[in-house]
C-alpha positions as MATLAB code, in Angstrom:
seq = 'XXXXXXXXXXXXXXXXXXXXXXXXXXXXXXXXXXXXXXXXXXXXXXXXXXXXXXXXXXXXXXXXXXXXXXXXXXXXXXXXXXXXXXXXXXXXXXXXXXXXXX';
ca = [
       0.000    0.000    0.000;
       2.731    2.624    0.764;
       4.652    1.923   -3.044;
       0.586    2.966   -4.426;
       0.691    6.034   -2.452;
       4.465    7.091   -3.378;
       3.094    6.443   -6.874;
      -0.074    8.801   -6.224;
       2.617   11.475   -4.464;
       4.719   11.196   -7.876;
       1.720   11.376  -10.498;
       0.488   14.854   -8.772;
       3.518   16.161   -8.306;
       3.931   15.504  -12.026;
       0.767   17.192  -13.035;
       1.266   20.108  -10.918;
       4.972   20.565  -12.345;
       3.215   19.925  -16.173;
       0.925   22.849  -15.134;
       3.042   25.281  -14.241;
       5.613   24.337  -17.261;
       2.345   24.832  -19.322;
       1.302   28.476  -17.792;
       5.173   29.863  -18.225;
       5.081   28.388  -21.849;
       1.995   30.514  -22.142;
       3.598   33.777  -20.593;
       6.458   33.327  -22.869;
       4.513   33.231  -25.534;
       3.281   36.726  -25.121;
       6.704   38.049  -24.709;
       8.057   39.601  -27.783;
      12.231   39.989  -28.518;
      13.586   42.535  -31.073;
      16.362   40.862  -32.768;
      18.518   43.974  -34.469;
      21.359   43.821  -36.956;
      24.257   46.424  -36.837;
      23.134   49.798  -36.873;
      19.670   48.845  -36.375;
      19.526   48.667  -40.260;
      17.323   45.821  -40.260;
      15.252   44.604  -37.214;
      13.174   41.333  -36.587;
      10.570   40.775  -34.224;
       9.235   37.478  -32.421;
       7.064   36.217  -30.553;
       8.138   33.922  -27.075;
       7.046   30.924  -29.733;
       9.488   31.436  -32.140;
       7.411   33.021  -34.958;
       8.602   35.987  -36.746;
       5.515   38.849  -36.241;
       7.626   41.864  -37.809;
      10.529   42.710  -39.975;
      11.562   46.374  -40.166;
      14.383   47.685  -42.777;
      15.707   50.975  -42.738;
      15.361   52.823  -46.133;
      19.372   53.210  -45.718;
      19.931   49.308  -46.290;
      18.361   49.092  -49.546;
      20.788   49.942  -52.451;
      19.745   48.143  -55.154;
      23.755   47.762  -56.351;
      24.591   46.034  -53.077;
      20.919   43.187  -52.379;
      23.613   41.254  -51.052;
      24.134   43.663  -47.977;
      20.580   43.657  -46.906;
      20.178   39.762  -47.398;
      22.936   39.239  -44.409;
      21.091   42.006  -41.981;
      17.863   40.799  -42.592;
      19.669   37.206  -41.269;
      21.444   38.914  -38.721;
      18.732   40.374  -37.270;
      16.656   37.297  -37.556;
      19.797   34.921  -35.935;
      19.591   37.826  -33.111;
      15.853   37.269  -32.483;
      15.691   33.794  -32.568;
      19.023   33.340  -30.043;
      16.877   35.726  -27.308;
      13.822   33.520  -28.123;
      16.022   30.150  -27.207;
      17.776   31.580  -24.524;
      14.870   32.872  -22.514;
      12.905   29.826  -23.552;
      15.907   28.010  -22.060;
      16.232   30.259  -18.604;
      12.549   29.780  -17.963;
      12.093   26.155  -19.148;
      15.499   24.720  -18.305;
      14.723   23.431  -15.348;
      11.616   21.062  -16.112;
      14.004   19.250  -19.071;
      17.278   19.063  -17.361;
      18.670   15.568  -17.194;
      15.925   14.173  -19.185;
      18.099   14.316  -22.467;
      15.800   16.938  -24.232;
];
């Protein structure tokens, strides 16, 4: 009888951790991160789950002579975003996937 109730200890302790992983998933989520490439030429925002909800380009990084310019701050603004994105995803969900291999 005790090993059932260890097992009934572990399975709520499980949900209530799942719950609270769920509700800071959600919170991040809302947040939004402004991922900006030198000189602010070029600047791309996200939302906490990873999707891209704006891209802003300064009318100084478009010369039609140079497309190759504004292709690598467009992805240097997007890298940007997307590394804040993982690493606050990482400081505020870190904890519920460490040591499981994830």
């Amino acid at each position: 009888m005790m090993r059932g109730m260890n097992m009934q200890q572990m399975m709520k302790q499980a949900k209530a951790m799942q719950k609270k992983m769920m509700a800071e998933q959600e919170e991040l989520a809302k947040q939004e991160f402004v991922g900006k490439a030198p000189d602010d030429m070029v600047t791309a925002t996200f939302s906490g789950d990873n999707q891209l909800i704006d891209l802003k380009i300064n009318p100084e990084a478009v010369d039609p002579d140079d497309v190759d310019m504004l292709q690598d701050l467009v992805i240097a603004a997007v890298k940007d975003g997307m590394s804040q994105v993982s690493n606050a995803t990482q400081q505020k969900l870190g904890k519920y996937t460490q040591g499981m291999g994830l």
